[in-house]
Short mmCIF file of C-alpha atoms in Angstrom, two decimals:
data_model
loop_
_atom_site.label_atom_id
_atom_site.label_comp_id
_atom_site.label_asym_id
_atom_site.label_seq_id
_atom_site.Cartn_x
_atom_site.Cartn_y
_atom_site.Cartn_z
CA UNK A 1 7.33 -16.62 -18.95
CA UNK A 2 4.54 -17.17 -21.23
CA UNK A 3 1.10 -18.64 -20.39
CA UNK A 4 2.01 -22.02 -21.73
CA UNK A 5 4.70 -22.19 -18.77
CA UNK A 6 2.40 -20.86 -15.98
CA UNK A 7 -0.50 -23.36 -17.16
CA UNK A 8 -1.83 -25.23 -14.11
CA UNK A 9 0.25 -23.16 -11.77
CA UNK A 10 -0.81 -20.76 -8.83
CA UNK A 11 0.88 -17.81 -7.28
CA UNK A 12 1.67 -17.72 -3.65
CA UNK A 13 3.08 -14.27 -1.97
CA UNK A 14 4.41 -14.19 1.55
CA UNK A 15 4.44 -10.44 1.84
CA UNK A 16 5.99 -9.24 5.25
CA UNK A 17 6.75 -6.03 6.82
CA UNK A 18 10.41 -6.02 5.46
CA UNK A 19 10.19 -8.28 2.31
CA UNK A 20 8.10 -9.23 -0.70
CA UNK A 21 8.47 -12.82 -1.70
CA UNK A 22 6.32 -14.33 -4.72
CA UNK A 23 6.22 -18.01 -5.74
CA UNK A 24 4.95 -19.64 -9.07
CA UNK A 25 3.71 -23.01 -7.77
CA UNK A 26 3.15 -26.00 -9.82
CA UNK A 27 0.40 -28.65 -9.30
CA UNK A 28 2.96 -30.73 -7.29
CA UNK A 29 3.62 -27.66 -4.89
CA UNK A 30 7.08 -27.14 -6.19
CA UNK A 31 8.50 -23.57 -6.58
CA UNK A 32 9.13 -23.28 -10.43
CA UNK A 33 9.90 -19.35 -10.41
CA UNK A 34 10.37 -16.90 -7.76
CA UNK A 35 10.60 -12.88 -7.30
CA UNK A 36 12.07 -11.52 -4.14
CA UNK A 37 12.49 -7.78 -3.28
CA UNK A 38 13.13 -5.74 0.07
CA UNK A 39 9.63 -4.40 -0.50
CA UNK A 40 7.76 -5.07 2.74
CA UNK A 41 4.32 -3.45 3.58
CA UNK A 42 5.78 -1.06 6.30
CA UNK A 43 7.57 0.84 3.36
CA UNK A 44 4.78 1.14 0.79
CA UNK A 45 1.67 3.00 0.24
CA UNK A 46 -1.25 1.40 -1.54
CA UNK A 47 0.20 2.54 -5.06
CA UNK A 48 3.26 0.71 -4.30
CA UNK A 49 1.45 -2.42 -3.34
CA UNK A 50 -0.63 -2.13 -6.76
CA UNK A 51 2.74 -1.81 -8.74
CA UNK A 52 4.42 -4.94 -7.03
CA UNK A 53 1.20 -7.01 -7.66
CA UNK A 54 1.35 -5.85 -11.45
CA UNK A 55 4.79 -7.01 -11.57
CA UNK A 56 3.63 -10.30 -10.66
CA UNK A 57 0.91 -10.46 -13.34
CA UNK A 58 3.36 -9.44 -15.90
CA UNK A 59 5.86 -12.15 -15.01
CA UNK A 60 3.42 -14.84 -14.80
CA UNK A 61 0.42 -14.09 -17.28
CA UNK A 62 -2.51 -16.18 -17.19
CA UNK A 63 -2.34 -17.29 -13.70
CA UNK A 64 -5.98 -16.86 -12.34
CA UNK A 65 -5.48 -17.99 -8.79
CA UNK A 66 -3.26 -15.81 -6.38
CA UNK A 67 -2.93 -16.07 -2.51
CA UNK A 68 -1.00 -14.01 -0.24
CA UNK A 69 -0.11 -14.29 3.33
CA UNK A 70 1.65 -12.20 6.03
CA UNK A 71 1.40 -8.45 6.67
CA UNK A 72 -0.51 -7.77 3.61
CA UNK A 73 -3.33 -8.98 5.34
CA UNK A 74 -2.76 -6.76 8.52
CA UNK A 75 -4.16 -3.58 9.72
CA UNK A 76 -1.24 -1.70 7.77
CA UNK A 77 -1.61 -4.05 4.59
CA UNK A 78 -4.07 -3.84 1.86
CA UNK A 79 -6.98 -5.19 3.89
CA UNK A 80 -7.10 -6.46 7.43
CA UNK A 81 -8.15 -10.35 6.98
CA UNK A 82 -8.56 -10.79 10.43
CA UNK A 83 -7.33 -13.77 12.70
CA UNK A 84 -8.70 -17.27 12.90
CA UNK A 85 -8.86 -18.34 16.98
CA UNK A 86 -6.73 -21.59 17.95
CA UNK A 87 -7.29 -24.33 17.90
CA UNK A 88 -7.59 -24.75 14.36
CA UNK A 89 -7.14 -27.10 11.32
CA UNK A 90 -6.13 -26.31 7.77
CA UNK A 91 -9.89 -26.15 6.70
CA UNK A 92 -10.75 -23.83 9.25
CA UNK A 93 -7.95 -21.46 8.04
CA UNK A 94 -9.10 -21.85 4.49
CA UNK A 95 -12.55 -20.76 5.20
CA UNK A 96 -11.22 -17.70 6.37
CA UNK A 97 -9.76 -16.64 3.16
CA UNK A 98 -10.40 -13.03 2.24
CA UNK A 99 -10.88 -12.29 -1.42
CA UNK A 100 -9.91 -8.70 -2.72
CA UNK A 101 -8.50 -7.10 -5.59
CA UNK A 102 -4.86 -5.35 -5.58
CA UNK A 103 -5.10 -3.16 -8.75
CA UNK A 104 -6.21 -5.43 -11.46
CA UNK A 105 -5.21 -8.88 -9.64
CA UNK A 106 -7.62 -10.89 -7.85
CA UNK A 107 -5.95 -12.15 -4.66
CA UNK A 108 -7.26 -14.33 -1.81
CA UNK A 109 -5.68 -13.31 1.47
CA UNK A 110 -4.79 -15.84 4.24
CA UNK A 111 -5.82 -14.66 7.78
CA UNK A 112 -3.63 -14.94 10.70
CA UNK A 113 -4.08 -17.12 13.66
CA UNK A 114 -4.74 -15.89 17.27
CA UNK A 115 -4.62 -18.04 20.52
CA UNK A 116 -4.74 -17.66 24.27
CA UNK A 117 -2.01 -19.88 25.94
CA UNK A 118 -2.91 -22.44 28.60
CA UNK A 119 0.31 -21.85 30.65
CA UNK A 120 -0.12 -18.00 31.19
CA UNK A 121 -3.49 -17.29 29.72
CA UNK A 122 -1.50 -14.55 27.42
CA UNK A 123 -2.68 -13.64 23.87
CA UNK A 124 -0.54 -14.26 20.89
CA UNK A 125 -0.89 -13.68 17.04
CA UNK A 126 0.79 -14.77 13.88
CA UNK A 127 0.73 -13.87 10.19
CA UNK A 128 2.63 -15.82 7.67
CA UNK A 129 3.60 -18.63 9.60
CA UNK A 130 0.35 -20.12 9.70
CA UNK A 131 0.67 -20.92 5.85
CA UNK A 132 3.86 -22.68 6.27
CA UNK A 133 2.64 -24.83 9.23
CA UNK A 134 -0.31 -25.84 7.45
CA UNK A 135 1.42 -26.82 4.16
CA UNK A 136 3.78 -28.95 6.10
CA UNK A 137 0.99 -30.53 8.13
CA UNK A 138 -1.23 -31.31 4.86
CA UNK A 139 2.10 -32.85 3.31
CA UNK A 140 2.66 -34.90 6.41
CA UNK A 141 6.23 -33.25 6.95
CA UNK A 142 5.18 -32.26 10.57
CA UNK A 143 3.74 -34.59 13.24
CA UNK A 144 0.08 -34.17 14.01
CA UNK A 145 1.02 -33.49 17.66
CA UNK A 146 4.31 -31.89 18.92
CA UNK A 147 6.30 -28.81 19.13
CA UNK A 148 7.33 -26.84 16.18
CA UNK A 149 9.81 -23.94 15.94
CA UNK A 150 9.75 -21.24 13.10
CA UNK A 151 13.03 -19.14 13.80
CA UNK A 152 13.24 -15.59 12.35
CA UNK A 153 12.75 -12.08 13.31
CA UNK A 154 9.90 -13.06 15.40
CA UNK A 155 10.33 -16.64 16.22
CA UNK A 156 7.30 -18.99 16.91
CA UNK A 157 7.13 -21.77 19.11
CA UNK A 158 4.01 -23.69 18.23
CA UNK A 159 2.21 -26.75 19.91
CA UNK A 160 0.33 -28.96 17.33
CA UNK A 161 -2.33 -31.29 18.75
CA UNK A 162 -4.20 -33.74 16.73
CA UNK A 163 -3.55 -32.13 13.31
CA UNK A 164 -4.50 -28.59 14.60
CA UNK A 165 -2.66 -25.62 15.88
CA UNK A 166 -3.41 -25.72 19.45
CA UNK A 167 -1.42 -22.53 20.68
CA UNK A 168 1.85 -20.93 20.29
CA UNK A 169 4.20 -18.11 21.74
CA UNK A 170 6.42 -15.45 19.82
CA UNK A 171 9.81 -14.40 20.96
CA UNK A 172 11.23 -10.77 19.28
CA UNK A 173 14.73 -12.39 19.75
CA UNK A 174 15.71 -11.65 15.98
CA UNK A 175 14.47 -8.24 16.02
CA UNK A 176 16.18 -7.28 19.19
CA UNK A 177 19.61 -8.58 18.14
CA UNK A 178 19.19 -6.73 14.76
CA UNK A 179 18.31 -3.54 16.46
CA UNK A 180 20.88 -3.89 19.21
CA UNK A 181 23.67 -4.79 16.85
CA UNK A 182 22.76 -1.72 14.20
CA UNK A 183 22.86 1.18 16.66
CA UNK A 184 23.37 2.09 20.43
CA UNK A 185 26.04 0.89 23.09
CA UNK A 186 25.95 -2.74 22.02
CA UNK A 187 26.63 -1.98 18.21
CA UNK A 188 30.25 -1.06 19.45
CA UNK A 189 31.07 -4.62 20.72
CA UNK A 190 29.97 -6.47 17.44
CA UNK A 191 32.58 -7.27 14.84
CA UNK A 192 31.42 -9.90 12.22
CA UNK A 193 28.43 -12.13 12.21
CA UNK A 194 27.17 -14.73 14.82
CA UNK A 195 28.31 -18.38 14.67
CA UNK A 196 28.04 -21.41 16.89
CA UNK A 197 31.39 -20.75 18.85
CA UNK A 198 32.50 -21.22 22.57
CA UNK A 199 31.26 -17.78 23.12
CA UNK A 200 27.56 -18.52 21.43
CA UNK A 201 27.30 -21.55 23.81
CA UNK A 202 28.31 -19.24 26.70
CA UNK A 203 25.62 -16.90 25.96
CA UNK A 204 22.95 -19.79 25.43
CA UNK A 205 23.85 -20.94 29.31
CA UNK A 206 23.73 -17.41 30.47
CA UNK A 207 20.37 -16.85 28.61
CA UNK A 208 19.01 -20.25 29.75
CA UNK A 209 20.06 -19.84 33.44
CA UNK A 210 18.70 -16.08 33.74
CA UNK A 211 20.58 -15.45 36.94
CA UNK A 212 19.49 -11.90 36.36
CA UNK A 213 16.92 -10.20 34.10
CA UNK A 214 17.72 -10.09 30.21
CA UNK A 215 18.26 -6.33 30.30
CA UNK A 216 20.92 -6.80 32.88
CA UNK A 217 22.42 -9.62 30.85
CA UNK A 218 22.57 -7.58 27.64
CA UNK A 219 24.42 -4.71 29.30
CA UNK A 220 26.72 -7.25 30.93
CA UNK A 221 27.62 -8.42 27.35
CA UNK A 222 29.22 -5.00 26.78
CA UNK A 223 30.81 -5.04 30.09
CA UNK A 224 32.32 -8.37 29.36
CA UNK A 225 33.83 -7.13 25.86
CA UNK A 226 35.23 -3.78 27.28
CA UNK A 227 37.08 -5.77 30.09
CA UNK A 228 38.34 -8.47 27.75
CA UNK A 229 36.44 -11.33 29.05
CA UNK A 230 34.73 -11.72 25.55
CA UNK A 231 36.63 -10.89 22.30
CA UNK A 232 35.03 -8.09 20.04
CA UNK A 233 34.89 -10.56 17.19
CA UNK A 234 32.69 -12.78 19.31
CA UNK A 235 30.37 -10.01 20.56
CA UNK A 236 27.68 -10.99 18.03
CA UNK A 237 28.19 -14.68 18.79
CA UNK A 238 27.61 -13.90 22.53
CA UNK A 239 24.67 -11.86 22.23
CA UNK A 240 22.81 -14.10 19.78
CA UNK A 241 23.40 -16.99 22.23
CA UNK A 242 22.21 -15.00 25.15
CA UNK A 243 18.84 -14.15 23.43
CA UNK A 244 18.32 -17.55 22.01
CA UNK A 245 19.03 -19.04 25.32
CA UNK A 246 16.38 -16.99 26.96
CA UNK A 247 14.02 -17.62 24.44
CA UNK A 248 14.36 -21.50 24.85
CA UNK A 249 14.14 -21.09 28.44
CA UNK A 250 10.70 -19.17 27.98
CA UNK A 251 9.97 -22.17 25.44
CA UNK A 252 10.59 -24.87 27.88
CA UNK A 253 8.66 -23.12 30.58
CA UNK A 254 5.66 -22.94 28.20
CA UNK A 255 5.80 -26.20 26.75
CA UNK A 256 7.40 -28.60 29.15
CA UNK A 257 7.21 -31.45 26.58
CA UNK A 258 9.98 -29.59 24.45
CA UNK A 259 12.80 -31.21 26.61
CA UNK A 260 11.96 -34.74 25.17
CA UNK A 261 10.76 -33.69 21.52
CA UNK A 262 12.43 -33.66 18.19
CA UNK A 263 11.96 -30.24 16.91
CA UNK A 264 11.20 -29.29 13.23
CA UNK A 265 12.97 -25.96 12.53
CA UNK A 266 11.25 -23.85 9.84
CA UNK A 267 12.97 -21.00 8.47
CA UNK A 268 16.23 -19.65 6.65
CA UNK A 269 19.28 -22.16 6.94
CA UNK A 270 21.85 -19.93 8.85
CA UNK A 271 19.09 -18.98 11.50
CA UNK A 272 17.93 -22.50 11.87
CA UNK A 273 21.54 -23.55 12.33
CA UNK A 274 21.90 -21.34 15.30
CA UNK A 275 19.03 -22.74 16.78
CA UNK A 276 19.82 -26.21 16.18
CA UNK A 277 23.48 -25.65 17.63
CA UNK A 278 21.75 -24.03 20.84
CA UNK A 279 19.12 -26.84 21.08
CA UNK A 280 21.68 -29.62 20.73
CA UNK A 281 23.77 -28.22 23.28
CA UNK A 282 21.05 -28.20 25.70
CA UNK A 283 20.37 -31.89 24.89
CA UNK A 284 17.25 -31.29 22.65
CA UNK A 285 17.08 -32.93 19.06
CA UNK A 286 15.86 -30.86 16.01
CA UNK A 287 15.86 -30.98 12.22
CA UNK A 288 15.69 -28.04 9.54
CA UNK A 289 12.78 -27.75 6.98
CA UNK A 290 13.17 -25.11 4.25
CA UNK A 291 10.77 -22.19 4.59
CA UNK A 292 10.44 -21.60 1.08
CA UNK A 293 9.03 -25.35 0.39
CA UNK A 294 6.97 -24.89 3.33
CA UNK A 295 5.11 -21.81 1.97
CA UNK A 296 4.81 -23.48 -1.43
CA UNK A 297 3.20 -26.34 0.23
CA UNK A 298 0.85 -23.98 2.24
CA UNK A 299 -0.37 -22.08 -0.57
CA UNK A 300 -1.00 -25.46 -2.48
CA UNK A 301 -2.86 -26.74 0.34
CA UNK A 302 -4.83 -23.46 0.74
CA UNK A 303 -5.92 -23.64 -3.02
CA UNK A 304 -6.79 -27.40 -2.90
CA UNK A 305 -9.02 -26.57 0.00
CA UNK A 306 -10.61 -23.56 -1.27
CA UNK A 307 -11.67 -25.33 -4.47
CA UNK A 308 -13.23 -28.06 -2.36
CA UNK A 309 -15.11 -25.66 0.09
CA UNK A 310 -18.84 -25.04 -0.74
CA UNK A 311 -19.49 -22.09 -2.74
#
Protein backbone atom coordinates (compact mmCIF):
# COMPACT_ATOMS: atom_id res chain seq x y z
CA UNK A 1 0.00 0.00 0.00
CA UNK A 2 1.48 3.37 -1.01
CA UNK A 3 1.42 6.70 0.82
CA UNK A 4 -1.49 7.97 -1.26
CA UNK A 5 -3.74 5.25 0.18
CA UNK A 6 -2.57 5.86 3.77
CA UNK A 7 -2.99 9.64 3.69
CA UNK A 8 -4.96 10.90 6.67
CA UNK A 9 -4.91 7.48 8.34
CA UNK A 10 -3.55 6.40 11.69
CA UNK A 11 -2.32 2.99 12.85
CA UNK A 12 -3.74 1.34 15.95
CA UNK A 13 -2.10 -1.78 17.38
CA UNK A 14 -3.67 -4.09 19.94
CA UNK A 15 -0.63 -6.05 21.08
CA UNK A 16 -1.52 -8.61 23.70
CA UNK A 17 0.35 -11.43 25.37
CA UNK A 18 -0.63 -13.92 22.62
CA UNK A 19 -1.51 -11.93 19.49
CA UNK A 20 -0.48 -8.92 17.43
CA UNK A 21 -3.27 -7.03 15.67
CA UNK A 22 -2.57 -3.85 13.72
CA UNK A 23 -5.19 -1.73 11.95
CA UNK A 24 -4.97 1.04 9.39
CA UNK A 25 -7.77 3.39 10.44
CA UNK A 26 -9.20 6.14 8.24
CA UNK A 27 -10.49 9.55 9.49
CA UNK A 28 -13.98 8.05 9.90
CA UNK A 29 -12.63 5.44 12.37
CA UNK A 30 -13.04 2.61 9.84
CA UNK A 31 -10.52 -0.22 9.46
CA UNK A 32 -9.32 -0.13 5.84
CA UNK A 33 -6.51 -2.70 6.20
CA UNK A 34 -5.27 -5.03 8.92
CA UNK A 35 -2.33 -7.21 9.93
CA UNK A 36 -2.67 -10.06 12.42
CA UNK A 37 -0.17 -12.61 13.70
CA UNK A 38 0.21 -15.00 16.67
CA UNK A 39 3.11 -12.86 17.85
CA UNK A 40 2.21 -11.78 21.35
CA UNK A 41 4.48 -9.95 23.75
CA UNK A 42 4.96 -13.06 25.90
CA UNK A 43 6.88 -14.78 23.09
CA UNK A 44 8.99 -11.86 21.79
CA UNK A 45 12.25 -10.25 22.85
CA UNK A 46 12.94 -6.58 22.06
CA UNK A 47 14.41 -7.41 18.65
CA UNK A 48 11.23 -9.31 17.81
CA UNK A 49 9.10 -6.31 18.78
CA UNK A 50 11.24 -4.07 16.57
CA UNK A 51 10.83 -6.45 13.61
CA UNK A 52 7.05 -6.47 13.91
CA UNK A 53 6.88 -2.71 14.18
CA UNK A 54 9.13 -2.39 11.13
CA UNK A 55 6.69 -4.58 9.18
CA UNK A 56 3.92 -2.09 10.02
CA UNK A 57 6.00 0.79 8.63
CA UNK A 58 6.71 -1.16 5.43
CA UNK A 59 3.07 -2.08 4.86
CA UNK A 60 1.69 1.40 5.61
CA UNK A 61 4.37 3.92 4.65
CA UNK A 62 3.88 7.56 5.46
CA UNK A 63 1.64 7.06 8.51
CA UNK A 64 3.06 9.31 11.23
CA UNK A 65 0.59 8.60 14.04
CA UNK A 66 0.90 5.14 15.55
CA UNK A 67 -0.89 4.10 18.75
CA UNK A 68 -0.66 0.83 20.67
CA UNK A 69 -2.51 -0.72 23.59
CA UNK A 70 -2.37 -3.96 25.50
CA UNK A 71 0.60 -5.85 26.93
CA UNK A 72 3.07 -3.83 24.86
CA UNK A 73 2.64 -1.26 27.64
CA UNK A 74 3.09 -3.74 30.52
CA UNK A 75 6.10 -4.69 32.60
CA UNK A 76 6.87 -7.45 30.07
CA UNK A 77 6.33 -5.18 27.04
CA UNK A 78 8.39 -2.44 25.42
CA UNK A 79 7.83 0.04 28.24
CA UNK A 80 5.59 0.05 31.29
CA UNK A 81 2.94 2.66 30.45
CA UNK A 82 1.44 2.41 33.92
CA UNK A 83 -2.22 2.55 34.91
CA UNK A 84 -4.72 5.37 35.19
CA UNK A 85 -6.82 5.11 38.34
CA UNK A 86 -10.60 4.84 38.03
CA UNK A 87 -12.98 6.57 37.82
CA UNK A 88 -11.69 7.96 34.53
CA UNK A 89 -13.15 9.51 31.36
CA UNK A 90 -11.62 9.28 27.84
CA UNK A 91 -9.75 12.56 28.27
CA UNK A 92 -8.02 11.28 31.38
CA UNK A 93 -6.82 8.19 29.55
CA UNK A 94 -5.49 10.25 26.62
CA UNK A 95 -3.48 12.39 29.01
CA UNK A 96 -1.66 9.25 30.13
CA UNK A 97 -0.35 8.31 26.64
CA UNK A 98 3.35 7.38 26.76
CA UNK A 99 5.51 8.38 23.79
CA UNK A 100 8.32 6.04 22.82
CA UNK A 101 10.17 4.69 19.79
CA UNK A 102 10.18 1.03 18.80
CA UNK A 103 13.00 0.71 16.31
CA UNK A 104 12.44 3.50 13.80
CA UNK A 105 8.75 3.97 14.56
CA UNK A 106 7.42 6.57 16.98
CA UNK A 107 4.57 5.08 19.02
CA UNK A 108 2.16 6.39 21.64
CA UNK A 109 1.22 3.65 24.08
CA UNK A 110 -2.14 3.74 25.85
CA UNK A 111 -1.92 3.14 29.63
CA UNK A 112 -4.06 0.54 31.35
CA UNK A 113 -6.75 1.13 33.96
CA UNK A 114 -6.72 0.24 37.66
CA UNK A 115 -9.56 0.27 40.17
CA UNK A 116 -10.53 -0.69 43.69
CA UNK A 117 -14.06 -2.12 43.72
CA UNK A 118 -16.76 -0.78 46.00
CA UNK A 119 -18.26 -4.20 46.84
CA UNK A 120 -15.17 -5.99 48.12
CA UNK A 121 -12.42 -3.32 48.19
CA UNK A 122 -10.36 -5.53 45.86
CA UNK A 123 -7.94 -4.18 43.23
CA UNK A 124 -8.22 -4.99 39.55
CA UNK A 125 -6.39 -3.97 36.36
CA UNK A 126 -6.92 -4.04 32.59
CA UNK A 127 -4.84 -3.43 29.46
CA UNK A 128 -6.27 -3.19 25.95
CA UNK A 129 -9.95 -3.26 26.84
CA UNK A 130 -9.87 0.39 27.91
CA UNK A 131 -9.29 1.42 24.28
CA UNK A 132 -12.38 -0.50 23.15
CA UNK A 133 -14.49 0.91 25.99
CA UNK A 134 -13.64 4.53 25.35
CA UNK A 135 -13.99 4.20 21.59
CA UNK A 136 -17.52 2.92 22.01
CA UNK A 137 -18.24 5.56 24.63
CA UNK A 138 -17.05 8.47 22.48
CA UNK A 139 -18.97 7.11 19.46
CA UNK A 140 -22.08 6.79 21.68
CA UNK A 141 -22.37 3.06 21.10
CA UNK A 142 -22.23 2.47 24.86
CA UNK A 143 -24.54 3.86 27.52
CA UNK A 144 -23.04 6.63 29.65
CA UNK A 145 -23.96 4.53 32.70
CA UNK A 146 -24.50 0.78 33.00
CA UNK A 147 -22.70 -2.58 32.83
CA UNK A 148 -20.54 -3.70 29.90
CA UNK A 149 -18.95 -7.14 29.44
CA UNK A 150 -15.86 -7.88 27.36
CA UNK A 151 -15.72 -11.69 27.00
CA UNK A 152 -12.35 -13.24 26.22
CA UNK A 153 -9.39 -14.98 27.80
CA UNK A 154 -9.74 -12.66 30.79
CA UNK A 155 -13.32 -11.40 30.70
CA UNK A 156 -14.03 -7.92 32.05
CA UNK A 157 -17.30 -6.82 33.67
CA UNK A 158 -17.29 -3.01 33.76
CA UNK A 159 -19.47 -0.46 35.52
CA UNK A 160 -19.80 2.78 33.55
CA UNK A 161 -20.98 5.87 35.43
CA UNK A 162 -21.64 9.26 33.81
CA UNK A 163 -19.34 8.64 30.85
CA UNK A 164 -16.51 7.27 32.99
CA UNK A 165 -15.23 3.82 33.86
CA UNK A 166 -16.09 3.57 37.55
CA UNK A 167 -14.87 0.05 38.40
CA UNK A 168 -14.57 -3.44 36.94
CA UNK A 169 -13.99 -7.11 37.64
CA UNK A 170 -11.87 -9.66 35.75
CA UNK A 171 -12.61 -13.39 35.44
CA UNK A 172 -10.02 -15.83 34.04
CA UNK A 173 -12.70 -18.21 32.74
CA UNK A 174 -11.36 -18.26 29.18
CA UNK A 175 -7.80 -19.05 30.22
CA UNK A 176 -8.97 -21.67 32.72
CA UNK A 177 -11.04 -23.40 30.02
CA UNK A 178 -8.17 -23.29 27.50
CA UNK A 179 -5.64 -24.70 29.93
CA UNK A 180 -7.88 -27.36 31.46
CA UNK A 181 -8.95 -28.69 28.07
CA UNK A 182 -5.42 -28.65 26.62
CA UNK A 183 -3.75 -30.90 29.19
CA UNK A 184 -4.51 -32.82 32.35
CA UNK A 185 -7.46 -34.96 33.38
CA UNK A 186 -10.19 -32.73 31.98
CA UNK A 187 -8.63 -32.81 28.51
CA UNK A 188 -9.65 -36.47 28.34
CA UNK A 189 -13.38 -35.67 28.61
CA UNK A 190 -13.44 -33.10 25.80
CA UNK A 191 -14.26 -33.99 22.21
CA UNK A 192 -15.06 -31.00 19.98
CA UNK A 193 -15.81 -27.33 20.64
CA UNK A 194 -18.28 -25.88 23.12
CA UNK A 195 -21.71 -24.82 21.90
CA UNK A 196 -24.99 -23.64 23.43
CA UNK A 197 -26.47 -27.10 23.98
CA UNK A 198 -28.54 -28.51 26.85
CA UNK A 199 -25.27 -29.64 28.48
CA UNK A 200 -23.97 -26.06 28.26
CA UNK A 201 -27.06 -24.73 30.04
CA UNK A 202 -26.78 -27.48 32.67
CA UNK A 203 -23.24 -26.22 33.28
CA UNK A 204 -24.46 -22.61 33.48
CA UNK A 205 -27.01 -23.53 36.15
CA UNK A 206 -24.46 -25.54 38.13
CA UNK A 207 -22.01 -22.62 37.99
CA UNK A 208 -24.64 -20.10 39.07
CA UNK A 209 -25.93 -22.28 41.95
CA UNK A 210 -22.43 -23.16 43.20
CA UNK A 211 -23.67 -25.76 45.64
CA UNK A 212 -19.97 -26.59 46.05
CA UNK A 213 -16.79 -24.69 45.16
CA UNK A 214 -15.62 -24.34 41.55
CA UNK A 215 -12.73 -26.78 42.08
CA UNK A 216 -15.17 -29.48 43.17
CA UNK A 217 -17.57 -28.69 40.32
CA UNK A 218 -14.79 -28.94 37.73
CA UNK A 219 -13.71 -32.40 38.86
CA UNK A 220 -17.36 -33.35 38.99
CA UNK A 221 -17.50 -32.74 35.24
CA UNK A 222 -14.95 -35.51 34.74
CA UNK A 223 -16.90 -37.87 36.97
CA UNK A 224 -20.12 -37.09 35.08
CA UNK A 225 -18.55 -37.98 31.73
CA UNK A 226 -16.84 -41.13 33.03
CA UNK A 227 -20.13 -42.35 34.51
CA UNK A 228 -22.14 -41.50 31.41
CA UNK A 229 -24.18 -38.62 32.87
CA UNK A 230 -22.70 -36.30 30.21
CA UNK A 231 -21.62 -37.39 26.72
CA UNK A 232 -17.93 -36.84 25.97
CA UNK A 233 -18.98 -34.86 22.89
CA UNK A 234 -20.72 -32.45 25.33
CA UNK A 235 -17.83 -32.23 27.80
CA UNK A 236 -16.51 -28.93 26.43
CA UNK A 237 -19.98 -27.41 26.41
CA UNK A 238 -20.65 -28.40 30.02
CA UNK A 239 -17.26 -27.10 31.21
CA UNK A 240 -17.67 -23.81 29.35
CA UNK A 241 -21.15 -23.39 30.77
CA UNK A 242 -19.91 -24.16 34.27
CA UNK A 243 -17.19 -21.50 34.07
CA UNK A 244 -19.40 -18.86 32.46
CA UNK A 245 -22.21 -19.54 34.94
CA UNK A 246 -19.85 -19.15 37.91
CA UNK A 247 -18.52 -15.94 36.38
CA UNK A 248 -22.01 -14.49 35.89
CA UNK A 249 -22.81 -15.33 39.53
CA UNK A 250 -19.78 -13.29 40.59
CA UNK A 251 -20.75 -10.42 38.30
CA UNK A 252 -24.30 -10.35 39.70
CA UNK A 253 -22.95 -10.24 43.25
CA UNK A 254 -20.56 -7.38 42.45
CA UNK A 255 -22.94 -5.43 40.21
CA UNK A 256 -26.57 -6.12 41.24
CA UNK A 257 -27.93 -3.87 38.47
CA UNK A 258 -26.74 -6.51 35.99
CA UNK A 259 -29.98 -8.45 36.51
CA UNK A 260 -32.13 -5.68 35.00
CA UNK A 261 -29.73 -4.36 32.35
CA UNK A 262 -29.20 -4.92 28.64
CA UNK A 263 -25.53 -5.86 28.46
CA UNK A 264 -23.26 -4.89 25.53
CA UNK A 265 -20.89 -7.80 24.82
CA UNK A 266 -17.62 -6.62 23.24
CA UNK A 267 -15.45 -9.39 21.81
CA UNK A 268 -15.14 -12.11 19.20
CA UNK A 269 -18.45 -13.37 17.81
CA UNK A 270 -18.17 -17.06 18.89
CA UNK A 271 -17.30 -16.25 22.50
CA UNK A 272 -19.90 -13.48 22.76
CA UNK A 273 -22.52 -15.91 21.41
CA UNK A 274 -21.90 -18.28 24.33
CA UNK A 275 -22.15 -15.46 26.85
CA UNK A 276 -25.32 -14.16 25.18
CA UNK A 277 -26.88 -17.64 25.35
CA UNK A 278 -25.98 -18.01 29.03
CA UNK A 279 -27.28 -14.56 29.94
CA UNK A 280 -30.51 -15.08 27.99
CA UNK A 281 -31.06 -18.41 29.73
CA UNK A 282 -30.80 -16.53 33.03
CA UNK A 283 -33.25 -13.86 31.89
CA UNK A 284 -30.65 -11.15 31.14
CA UNK A 285 -30.71 -9.28 27.81
CA UNK A 286 -27.52 -8.61 25.85
CA UNK A 287 -26.27 -7.55 22.41
CA UNK A 288 -22.94 -8.10 20.63
CA UNK A 289 -20.47 -5.38 19.62
CA UNK A 290 -17.58 -6.16 17.24
CA UNK A 291 -14.25 -5.82 19.08
CA UNK A 292 -12.27 -4.77 15.99
CA UNK A 293 -14.65 -1.88 15.36
CA UNK A 294 -14.43 -0.96 19.05
CA UNK A 295 -10.62 -0.92 18.92
CA UNK A 296 -10.60 1.25 15.79
CA UNK A 297 -13.01 3.74 17.34
CA UNK A 298 -10.90 3.79 20.49
CA UNK A 299 -7.68 4.56 18.67
CA UNK A 300 -9.42 7.23 16.61
CA UNK A 301 -10.77 8.78 19.82
CA UNK A 302 -7.30 8.69 21.44
CA UNK A 303 -5.86 10.41 18.37
CA UNK A 304 -8.41 13.24 18.41
CA UNK A 305 -8.06 13.71 22.16
CA UNK A 306 -4.27 13.74 21.86
CA UNK A 307 -4.35 16.34 19.08
CA UNK A 308 -6.69 18.46 21.18
CA UNK A 309 -4.63 18.27 24.38
CA UNK A 310 -2.36 21.19 25.35
CA UNK A 311 1.26 20.86 24.29
